[in-house]
C-alpha atoms as a printed R data frame, in Angstrom:
    type eleno elety resid chain resno       x      y       z
1   ATOM     1    CA   MET     A     1 -36.332 21.927 -18.595
2   ATOM     2    CA   ALA     A     2 -38.882 22.626 -15.026
3   ATOM     3    CA   ILE     A     3 -36.867 23.938 -11.931
4   ATOM     4    CA   ARG     A     4 -36.610 21.215  -8.726
5   ATOM     5    CA   HIS     A     5 -35.934 21.672  -5.977
6   ATOM     6    CA   VAL     A     6 -34.888 19.247  -2.816
7   ATOM     7    CA   GLU     A     7 -36.246 18.902   0.666
8   ATOM     8    CA   PRO     A     8 -34.761 20.094   3.036
9   ATOM     9    CA   TYR     A     9 -32.651 17.979   5.535
10  ATOM    10    CA   THR     A    10 -32.928 14.582   2.360
11  ATOM    11    CA   ASP     A    11 -30.585 12.594   1.941
12  ATOM    12    CA   GLU     A    12 -30.446 14.178  -1.378
13  ATOM    13    CA   TRP     A    13 -29.791 17.500  -0.081
14  ATOM    14    CA   LEU     A    14 -27.221 16.744   2.685
15  ATOM    15    CA   LYS     A    15 -25.047 15.310  -0.373
16  ATOM    16    CA   GLN     A    16 -26.133 18.174  -3.548
17  ATOM    17    CA   PRO     A    17 -22.014 19.643  -1.534
18  ATOM    18    CA   ALA     A    18 -19.617 16.734  -2.284
19  ATOM    19    CA   CYS     A    19 -21.004 16.942  -5.898
20  ATOM    20    CA   TYR     A    20 -19.653 19.943  -6.772
21  ATOM    21    CA   ALA     A    21 -17.356 19.604  -4.008
22  ATOM    22    CA   SER     A    22 -15.916 16.241  -6.151
23  ATOM    23    CA   LEU     A    23 -15.646 18.714  -9.637
24  ATOM    24    CA   VAL     A    24 -13.555 21.510  -7.422
25  ATOM    25    CA   VAL     A    25 -11.523 18.414  -6.737
26  ATOM    26    CA   GLU     A    26 -10.941 17.069 -10.507
27  ATOM    27    CA   GLN     A    27  -9.927 20.379 -11.614
28  ATOM    28    CA   LEU     A    28  -6.980 21.046  -8.406
29  ATOM    29    CA   GLY     A    29  -5.780 17.794  -9.786
30  ATOM    30    CA   ALA     A    30  -2.853 16.214  -8.014
31  ATOM    31    CA   GLU     A    31  -2.874 19.079  -6.013
32  ATOM    32    CA   VAL     A    32  -5.622 17.637  -3.773
33  ATOM    33    CA   SER     A    33  -4.405 14.606  -0.519
34  ATOM    34    CA   ASP     A    34  -7.247 13.617   0.227
35  ATOM    35    CA   TRP     A    35 -11.401 15.241   0.822
36  ATOM    36    CA   TRP     A    36 -14.839 14.681   2.922
37  ATOM    37    CA   GLU     A    37 -17.966 15.806   3.426
38  ATOM    38    CA   GLY     A    38 -18.426 18.558   6.443
39  ATOM    39    CA   PRO     A    39 -20.771 18.787   9.065
40  ATOM    40    CA   CYS     A    40 -24.785 20.419   7.676
41  ATOM    41    CA   ASP     A    41 -25.639 23.886   9.462
42  ATOM    42    CA   PRO     A    42 -24.229 25.003   7.367
43  ATOM    43    CA   ARG     A    43 -23.786 22.067   4.695
44  ATOM    44    CA   ALA     A    44 -19.436 21.804   4.001
45  ATOM    45    CA   VAL     A    45 -16.841 20.627   2.436
46  ATOM    46    CA   THR     A    46 -12.939 20.319   3.377
47  ATOM    47    CA   VAL     A    47 -10.214 19.554   0.511
48  ATOM    48    CA   ARG     A    48  -7.096 18.663   1.986
49  ATOM    49    CA   LEU     A    49  -4.213 20.426  -0.388
50  ATOM    50    CA   ALA     A    50  -0.669 18.158  -0.529
51  ATOM    51    CA   ASP     A    51   1.320 21.875   1.120
52  ATOM    52    CA   GLY     A    52  -0.888 21.565   4.443
53  ATOM    53    CA   THR     A    53  -3.324 24.286   4.055
54  ATOM    54    CA   ALA     A    54  -6.810 22.810   3.081
55  ATOM    55    CA   LEU     A    55  -9.857 24.187   1.198
56  ATOM    56    CA   VAL     A    56 -13.069 24.853   3.112
57  ATOM    57    CA   TRP     A    57 -16.591 25.176   1.397
58  ATOM    58    CA   ASP     A    58 -19.299 25.658   3.072
59  ATOM    59    CA   GLU     A    59 -22.538 27.651   1.695
60  ATOM    60    CA   GLU     A    60 -22.560 30.693   4.145
61  ATOM    61    CA   SER     A    61 -19.041 31.729   2.404
62  ATOM    62    CA   GLY     A    62 -17.611 29.726  -0.327
63  ATOM    63    CA   TRP     A    63 -14.014 28.780  -0.428
64  ATOM    64    CA   ARG     A    64 -11.821 29.793   1.707
65  ATOM    65    CA   LEU     A    65  -7.423 28.292   2.113
66  ATOM    66    CA   GLY     A    66  -5.885 28.744   5.901
67  ATOM    67    CA   ARG     A    67  -3.363 26.366   7.226
68  ATOM    68    CA   TYR     A    68  -5.223 22.875   8.329
69  ATOM    69    CA   VAL     A    69  -5.545 22.930  12.046
70  ATOM    70    CA   GLY     A    70  -7.552 19.849  12.200
71  ATOM    71    CA   GLY     A    71 -10.742 18.519  11.501
72  ATOM    72    CA   GLY     A    72 -12.521 15.499   9.523
73  ATOM    73    CA   SER     A    73 -15.739 13.512   7.828
74  ATOM    74    CA   GLY     A    74 -19.055 15.305   9.619
75  ATOM    75    CA   ARG     A    75 -16.848 18.226  11.038
76  ATOM    76    CA   HIS     A    76 -15.915 20.582  11.654
77  ATOM    77    CA   THR     A    77 -12.405 21.648   9.592
78  ATOM    78    CA   GLU     A    78  -9.524 24.053  11.813
79  ATOM    79    CA   LEU     A    79  -8.261 26.833   9.898
80  ATOM    80    CA   THR     A    80  -5.983 29.016  10.867
81  ATOM    81    CA   GLY     A    81  -3.914 31.437   8.772
82  ATOM    82    CA   VAL     A    82  -7.550 32.139   6.490
83  ATOM    83    CA   ARG     A    83  -8.241 33.670   3.160
84  ATOM    84    CA   TYR     A    84 -11.414 33.541   1.514
85  ATOM    85    CA   LEU     A    85 -11.588 33.064  -2.280
86  ATOM    86    CA   GLY     A    86 -13.389 35.420  -3.431
87  ATOM    87    CA   GLY     A    87 -15.562 34.649  -7.050
88  ATOM    88    CA   GLY     A    88 -18.893 34.282  -4.780
89  ATOM    89    CA   LEU     A    89 -20.260 31.400  -2.914
90  ATOM    90    CA   LEU     A    90 -20.674 28.395  -6.613
91  ATOM    91    CA   PRO     A    91 -17.303 29.417  -8.026
92  ATOM    92    CA   ARG     A    92 -18.008 27.383 -11.941
93  ATOM    93    CA   PRO     A    93 -15.313 24.165 -10.516
94  ATOM    94    CA   GLU     A    94 -12.706 25.455 -13.422
95  ATOM    95    CA   ARG     A    95 -11.967 28.634 -11.811
96  ATOM    96    CA   VAL     A    96 -10.718 27.165  -8.297
97  ATOM    97    CA   PRO     A    97  -7.746 27.222  -8.714
98  ATOM    98    CA   ALA     A    98  -6.884 30.306  -9.902
99  ATOM    99    CA   ALA     A    99  -8.826 31.771  -7.041
100 ATOM   100    CA   LEU     A   100  -6.566 29.281  -4.929
101 ATOM   101    CA   THR     A   101  -3.692 30.870  -6.848
102 ATOM   102    CA   ASP     A   102  -5.261 34.593  -6.131
103 ATOM   103    CA   ALA     A   103  -5.710 33.540  -1.935
104 ATOM   104    CA   ARG     A   104  -2.234 32.262  -1.823
105 ATOM   105    CA   GLU     A   105  -0.664 35.848  -3.305
106 ATOM   106    CA   GLY     A   106  -2.845 37.069  -1.678
107 ATOM   107    CA   VAL     A   107  -3.983 39.065  -4.528
108 ATOM   108    CA   GLY     A   108  -7.115 39.687  -6.851
109 ATOM   109    CA   SER     A   109 -10.852 38.688  -5.169
110 ATOM   110    CA   SER     A   110  -9.302 37.454  -1.668
111 ATOM   111    CA   THR     A   111  -9.891 38.624   1.909
112 ATOM   112    CA   ALA     A   112  -9.869 37.705   4.858
113 ATOM   113    CA   TRP     A   113 -13.031 38.905   5.621
114 ATOM   114    CA   ARG     A   114 -15.085 36.205   5.783
115 ATOM   115    CA   PRO     A   115 -18.083 36.961   3.121
116 ATOM   116    CA   CYS     A   116 -21.750 36.210   3.559
117 ATOM   117    CA   TYR     A   117 -23.676 35.549   1.065
118 ATOM   118    CA   ARG     A   118 -26.568 33.700   2.260
119 ATOM   119    CA   SER     A   119 -28.015 32.417   5.714
120 ATOM   120    CA   HIS     A   120 -28.293 27.979   6.026
121 ATOM   121    CA   ARG     A   121 -31.155 28.664   8.212
122 ATOM   122    CA   ASN     A   122 -32.934 30.388   4.472
123 ATOM   123    CA   CYS     A   123 -33.242 26.486   3.341
124 ATOM   124    CA   ARG     A   124 -35.954 27.639   0.422
125 ATOM   125    CA   ASP     A   125 -34.470 30.577  -1.297
126 ATOM   126    CA   GLY     A   126 -33.423 29.071  -4.784
127 ATOM   127    CA   PHE     A   127 -29.378 27.964  -3.243
128 ATOM   128    CA   ASP     A   128 -30.751 24.086  -3.728
129 ATOM   129    CA   VAL     A   129 -31.555 25.095  -7.876
130 ATOM   130    CA   ALA     A   130 -27.675 25.167  -8.137
131 ATOM   131    CA   LEU     A   131 -26.248 22.600  -6.746
132 ATOM   132    CA   ASP     A   132 -27.962 20.781  -8.093
133 ATOM   133    CA   PHE     A   133 -27.167 21.720 -11.618
134 ATOM   134    CA   TYR     A   134 -23.857 20.286 -10.594
135 ATOM   135    CA   THR     A   135 -25.507 16.883  -9.307
136 ATOM   136    CA   ARG     A   136 -26.796 16.538 -12.074
137 ATOM   137    CA   LEU     A   137 -23.613 17.540 -14.373
138 ATOM   138    CA   ILE     A   138 -21.887 14.139 -12.418
139 ATOM   139    CA   ASP     A   139 -25.225 12.737 -12.347
140 ATOM   140    CA   ALA     A   140 -25.410 12.175 -16.880
């Protein structure tokens, strides 16, 4: 299979994080009360959890957990008491629930310090190839 880069800022490129997030939401199951796509630059997704917290993923620092303060579709989500889940920028969806548990307990690779794995300005750094893998799983 050839490597396929998605053109930045196209509809397909903008939707890539939602495909990945939908797989994470599936893994979290009944714990999820709602989820939506956030804004661009960086691309982001918010997953509201039943306990009043939220997970936010963005393409620079991965997943973070915090108490939900505000936000909505197409807007940046505001959280307090943030902990980053660890596990890299794009952990496999089935690993997110365990990372969430670690973050809630303040153990494992979770941290209060924001990691910066990449800049959203580096549109042609190959990250879209990794996200496209999850898009293809959804489309299959």
